Coordinates of N, CA and C in Angstrom, one line a residue:
M18 N -25.7 26.8 8.8 CA -24.7 26.9 8.1 C -23.8 28.0 8.2
V19 N -22.2 27.4 8.1 CA -21.1 28.1 7.9 C -21.0 28.6 6.7
F20 N -20.8 29.9 6.6 CA -19.7 31.0 6.1 C -18.7 31.2 6.1
P21 N -18.1 31.9 4.4 CA -16.6 31.8 4.5 C -16.3 33.8 5.2
V22 N -16.5 33.9 6.2 CA -15.9 35.0 6.7 C -14.8 35.6 7.0
S23 N -14.0 34.8 7.0 CA -12.9 35.3 7.5 C -12.0 36.0 6.9
S24 N -12.0 36.0 5.5 CA -11.6 36.8 4.5 C -12.5 38.3 4.9
V25 N -13.7 38.7 5.0 CA -13.9 39.9 5.0 C -13.5 40.6 6.3
M26 N -13.7 39.6 7.1 CA -13.2 40.2 8.7 C -11.4 40.3 8.7
L27 N -10.8 39.6 8.0 CA -9.5 40.0 7.8 C -9.3 41.4 7.0
S28 N -10.7 41.8 6.0 CA -10.6 43.4 5.4 C -11.1 44.5 6.3
R29 N -11.7 43.9 7.5 CA -12.1 44.8 8.5 C -11.7 44.5 9.7
I30 N -10.1 44.3 9.9 CA -9.6 43.9 11.2 C -9.5 45.4 11.9
E31 N -9.3 46.5 11.5 CA -9.1 47.4 12.3 C -10.8 47.7 13.0
Q32 N -11.5 47.5 12.4 CA -12.8 47.8 12.9 C -13.1 46.6 14.1
Y33 N -12.4 45.5 13.3 CA -13.2 43.9 14.0 C -12.3 44.2 15.9
R34 N -11.1 44.7 15.9 CA -10.0 45.1 16.9 C -11.0 46.3 17.3
D35 N -11.6 47.3 17.2 CA -12.4 48.1 17.8 C -13.2 47.7 18.7
T36 N -13.9 46.7 17.8 CA -15.4 45.9 18.2 C -14.9 45.1 19.5
L37 N -14.0 44.5 19.4 CA -13.5 43.2 21.0 C -12.9 44.5 21.6
Q38 N -12.0 45.5 21.3 CA -11.6 46.6 22.6 C -12.8 46.8 23.1
A39 N -13.8 48.1 22.8 CA -14.8 48.2 23.1 C -15.6 47.4 24.5
H40 N -15.8 46.4 24.3 CA -15.8 45.5 25.5 C -14.9 45.1 26.2
S41 N -13.7 45.0 25.8 CA -12.6 44.6 27.0 C -11.9 45.5 27.4
S42 N -12.0 46.3 27.0 CA -10.9 47.7 27.7 C -11.6 48.5 28.8
P43 N -12.7 48.8 28.9 CA -13.1 48.8 30.4 C -13.2 47.8 31.0
L44 N -13.3 47.0 31.0 CA -13.2 45.8 32.3 C -11.7 45.9 32.2
M45 N -10.8 46.1 32.0 CA -9.3 45.7 32.6 C -9.2 46.7 33.7
N46 N -10.3 47.6 34.3 CA -9.7 47.9 35.5 C -10.4 47.1 36.6
F47 N -11.2 46.0 36.3 CA -11.5 45.3 37.2 C -11.0 43.9 37.1
I48 N -10.1 43.9 36.1 CA -8.9 42.5 36.1 C -7.9 43.3 36.8
D49 N -7.2 42.1 37.8 CA -5.8 42.0 38.2 C -5.0 40.9 37.5
W50 N -4.0 41.3 36.5 CA -3.2 40.2 36.0 C -2.0 40.9 36.2
R51 N -0.8 39.9 35.9 CA 0.4 40.3 35.6 C 1.2 39.5 34.5
R52 N 2.1 40.0 33.9 CA 2.3 39.3 32.6 C 3.7 38.9 33.3
H53 N 4.0 37.3 32.8 CA 4.6 36.4 32.3 C 5.3 36.2 31.7
G54 N 6.4 36.3 31.1 CA 6.7 36.3 29.6 C 5.6 36.4 29.1
E55 N 5.7 35.6 27.8 CA 4.4 35.6 26.8 C 3.0 35.8 27.6
N56 N 2.8 35.2 28.5 CA 1.8 34.6 29.0 C 1.1 35.7 30.4
V57 N -0.3 35.7 30.3 CA -0.3 36.3 31.2 C -1.7 35.5 32.4
E58 N -1.2 36.3 33.7 CA -2.2 35.5 35.0 C -3.1 36.2 35.4
V59 N -4.3 35.8 35.5 CA -5.3 36.1 36.1 C -5.7 35.9 37.7
A60 N -5.2 36.9 38.6 CA -5.3 36.9 39.9 C -6.6 36.8 40.2
N61 N -7.8 37.1 40.2 CA -8.8 37.4 40.3 C -10.1 36.8 40.1
D62 N -11.1 36.3 40.4 CA -12.5 35.4 39.7 C -13.1 36.8 38.8
T63 N -13.1 36.8 37.6 CA -13.5 37.4 36.3 C -14.6 36.7 35.6
A64 N -15.1 35.7 35.9 CA -16.2 34.8 35.0 C -17.6 36.0 35.1
D65 N -18.0 36.7 36.0 CA -19.0 37.9 36.3 C -18.6 39.1 35.0
L66 N -17.8 39.0 34.8 CA -16.9 40.6 33.5 C -17.6 39.8 32.4
Y67 N -17.5 38.8 32.1 CA -18.0 37.9 30.5 C -19.3 37.0 30.4
R68 N -20.0 37.0 31.9 CA -21.2 36.1 31.6 C -22.3 36.5 30.8
Y69 N -22.8 38.0 31.2 CA -24.0 38.4 30.6 C -23.6 39.9 30.0
F70 N -23.1 39.7 29.1 CA -22.6 40.9 28.2 C -23.1 41.0 27.3
D71 N -23.2 42.5 26.9 CA -24.2 43.2 25.7 C -22.9 43.0 24.4
C72 N -23.2 42.2 23.4 CA -22.8 41.7 22.7 C -22.9 42.3 21.1
T73 N -23.9 43.2 21.2 CA -25.1 43.5 20.0 C -23.8 44.3 19.3
D74 N -22.8 45.0 19.2 CA -21.7 45.4 18.3 C -21.2 44.3 17.5
N75 N -20.8 43.3 18.2 CA -20.2 42.0 18.1 C -21.2 41.4 17.2
A76 N -22.1 41.0 17.7 CA -23.3 40.7 16.3 C -23.6 41.6 15.0
E77 N -23.7 42.4 15.4 CA -23.9 43.5 14.1 C -22.4 43.3 13.5
F78 N -21.1 43.5 13.7 CA -20.0 43.2 13.3 C -20.1 42.1 12.0
L79 N -20.6 40.6 13.2 CA -20.7 40.0 12.4 C -21.7 39.9 11.5
Y80 N -22.4 40.0 11.6 CA -23.8 40.5 10.8 C -23.6 40.8 9.2
G81 N -22.4 42.4 9.3 CA -22.1 42.6 8.0 C -21.2 42.1 7.7
C82 N -20.5 41.2 8.7 CA -19.6 40.1 7.5 C -19.9 38.9 6.5
V83 N -20.9 38.6 7.3 CA -22.4 37.6 6.6 C -22.8 38.3 5.3
E84 N -23.2 39.4 5.6 CA -23.9 40.1 4.1 C -23.6 40.1 3.5
Q85 N -21.7 41.0 3.8 CA -20.4 41.0 2.4 C -20.6 39.2 1.9
T86 N -20.5 38.6 2.8 CA -20.1 37.5 2.2 C -20.9 36.5 1.5
V87 N -22.2 36.7 1.8 CA -23.5 36.3 0.7 C -23.8 37.0 -0.5
D88 N -23.7 38.4 -0.1 CA -24.2 39.2 -1.1 C -23.6 39.6 -1.9
H89 N -22.2 39.4 -1.8 CA -20.8 40.0 -2.7 C -19.7 39.0 -2.9
D90 N -19.3 38.4 -2.0 CA -18.1 37.2 -2.3 C -18.4 35.9 -2.3
L91 N -19.3 35.5 -2.0 CA -20.0 34.0 -2.9 C -20.4 33.9 -4.6
P92 N -21.2 34.9 -4.4 CA -22.0 35.0 -6.0 C -20.4 35.2 -6.6
K93 N -19.5 36.1 -6.5 CA -18.2 36.1 -6.9 C -17.4 34.8 -7.4
E94 N -17.5 34.3 -6.3 CA -16.8 32.6 -6.5 C -17.3 31.9 -6.9
I95 N -18.6 31.9 -6.8 CA -19.3 31.1 -7.8 C -19.5 30.9 -8.9
D96 N -19.6 32.1 -9.5 CA -18.6 32.9 -11.2 C -17.9 32.7 -11.3
Y97 N -17.0 32.8 -10.7 CA -15.5 32.0 -10.9 C -15.4 30.5 -11.1
L98 N -16.2 30.4 -10.3 CA -15.8 28.5 -10.6 C -16.5 28.0 -11.2
R99 N -17.7 28.7 -12.0 CA -18.7 28.8 -13.0 C -17.6 28.3 -14.1
R100 N -16.9 29.5 -14.4 CA -16.2 29.6 -15.7 C -14.9 29.1 -15.6
H101 N -14.3 28.6 -14.5 CA -13.1 27.9 -14.4 C -13.7 26.6 -14.9
D102 N -14.9 25.9 -14.4 CA -15.3 24.2 -15.1 C -15.6 24.5 -16.2
E103 N -16.2 26.1 -17.1 CA -16.1 25.5 -18.6 C -15.1 25.7 -19.1
A104 N -14.2 26.3 -18.9 CA -12.7 26.7 -19.7 C -12.4 25.0 -19.5
M105 N -12.1 24.7 -18.4 CA -12.0 22.9 -18.3 C -12.6 22.2 -19.1
R106 N -13.7 22.5 -19.3 CA -14.5 21.0 -20.5 C -14.2 21.8 -21.9
R107 N -13.7 22.6 -22.0 CA -13.7 23.8 -23.7 C -12.5 22.9 -23.8
I108 N -11.5 23.3 -22.9 CA -10.3 22.6 -22.9 C -10.1 20.9 -23.9
M109 N -10.7 20.3 -22.3 CA -10.7 18.8 -22.3 C -12.0 18.9 -23.8
E110 N -12.5 19.1 -24.5 CA -13.2 19.0 -25.8 C -12.0 18.8 -27.0
Y111 N -11.1 19.7 -26.9 CA -10.2 19.7 -27.9 C -8.8 19.2 -27.5
V112 N -8.5 19.1 -26.5 CA -7.1 18.6 -26.6 C -7.1 17.5 -25.3
D113 N -6.4 16.2 -25.8 CA -6.5 15.1 -24.5 C -5.3 15.2 -23.4
M114 N -5.8 15.9 -22.6 CA -3.9 15.8 -21.6 C -5.0 16.0 -20.3
P115 N -3.8 15.3 -19.1 CA -4.2 15.1 -17.9 C -4.9 16.5 -17.3
D116 N -5.7 15.9 -16.2 CA -6.4 17.4 -15.7 C -5.7 18.0 -15.1
R117 N -4.5 17.7 -14.6 CA -3.3 18.4 -13.9 C -2.9 19.7 -14.7
I118 N -2.4 19.3 -16.1 CA -2.3 20.3 -17.1 C -2.9 21.1 -17.4
A119 N -4.3 20.6 -17.5 CA -5.3 21.1 -18.1 C -5.7 22.7 -17.0
E120 N -5.6 22.0 -15.5 CA -5.9 23.0 -14.6 C -5.0 24.4 -14.5
D121 N -3.5 24.0 -14.7 CA -2.6 24.7 -14.8 C -2.4 25.8 -15.8
L122 N -3.3 25.5 -17.0 CA -3.4 26.0 -18.5 C -4.5 26.9 -17.7
V123 N -5.4 26.6 -17.6 CA -6.4 27.7 -17.0 C -6.3 28.4 -15.9
L124 N -5.5 28.2 -14.8 CA -5.0 29.1 -13.9 C -4.0 30.1 -14.5
S125 N -3.1 29.6 -15.5 CA -2.6 30.6 -16.1 C -2.8 31.7 -16.5
F126 N -4.1 31.2 -17.3 CA -4.7 32.5 -18.3 C -5.6 33.1 -17.1
A127 N -6.2 32.1 -16.3 CA -6.8 33.4 -15.1 C -6.1 34.4 -14.6
E128 N -4.9 34.0 -14.1 CA -3.8 34.7 -13.6 C -3.6 36.2 -14.3
R129 N -3.3 35.8 -16.0 CA -2.9 37.0 -16.5 C -4.1 38.1 -16.1
R130 N -5.7 37.5 -16.1 CA -6.5 38.2 -16.6 C -6.8 38.9 -14.8
E131 N -6.6 38.4 -14.0 CA -6.5 39.1 -12.4 C -5.4 39.7 -12.0
V132 N -4.5 40.2 -12.8 CA -3.6 41.0 -11.9 C -3.8 42.1 -11.5
G133 N -3.3 41.7 -10.3 CA -3.0 42.8 -8.9 C -4.2 42.1 -7.9
K134 N -5.2 40.9 -8.2 CA -6.2 40.4 -7.2 C -5.7 39.6 -6.9
E135 N -6.5 38.7 -5.9 CA -6.2 37.5 -5.6 C -6.1 36.6 -6.6
A136 N -5.0 35.6 -6.5 CA -4.3 34.5 -7.2 C -5.3 33.4 -7.4
P137 N -6.2 33.4 -8.7 CA -7.1 32.2 -8.6 C -6.1 30.9 -8.1
R138 N -5.4 30.3 -8.2 CA -4.5 29.0 -8.0 C -4.9 29.1 -5.8
E139 N -5.1 30.2 -5.3 CA -4.7 30.4 -4.0 C -5.9 30.3 -3.7
R140 N -7.0 30.4 -4.4 CA -8.2 30.3 -4.1 C -8.9 29.1 -4.5
I141 N -8.0 27.9 -5.4 CA -8.4 26.7 -5.6 C -7.7 26.0 -4.8
R142 N -6.7 26.4 -4.0 CA -6.1 25.5 -2.4 C -6.6 25.7 -1.1
E143 N -7.3 26.8 -1.5 CA -8.2 27.1 -0.2 C -9.5 26.2 -0.4
V144 N -10.2 26.0 -1.4 CA -11.1 25.4 -1.1 C -10.5 24.2 -1.4
D145 N -9.3 23.7 -1.9 CA -9.4 22.1 -1.5 C -9.1 21.7 -0.1
R146 N -8.7 22.6 1.2 CA -8.2 21.7 2.4 C -9.8 21.8 2.6

């Protein structure tokens, strides 16, 4: 199953960076590398440095992101989508209009309510992708 954890990871970007650096920083003393413009060339064999590493911190970080997604973000998103669908249904019961216009109307109402929060229009675009 795939969970949309990227937004949670982005909100915890410093912790994510620290988790990655906790593993990679100590290894830098064992890697012979040179900068070539925007690229990096590694001159020695580094496979053993990454083959069997302890990824407990990485797994715990990911678990926390999945947990927040499942316990908080997904229920909020499901509630939003239910309310959106109900608003669309009620509008279409009273007014005959193209779906796109009704959608714009619902989103404009939602945007007025959600001042300072993630724009509902962006949420819908993300779902459409």
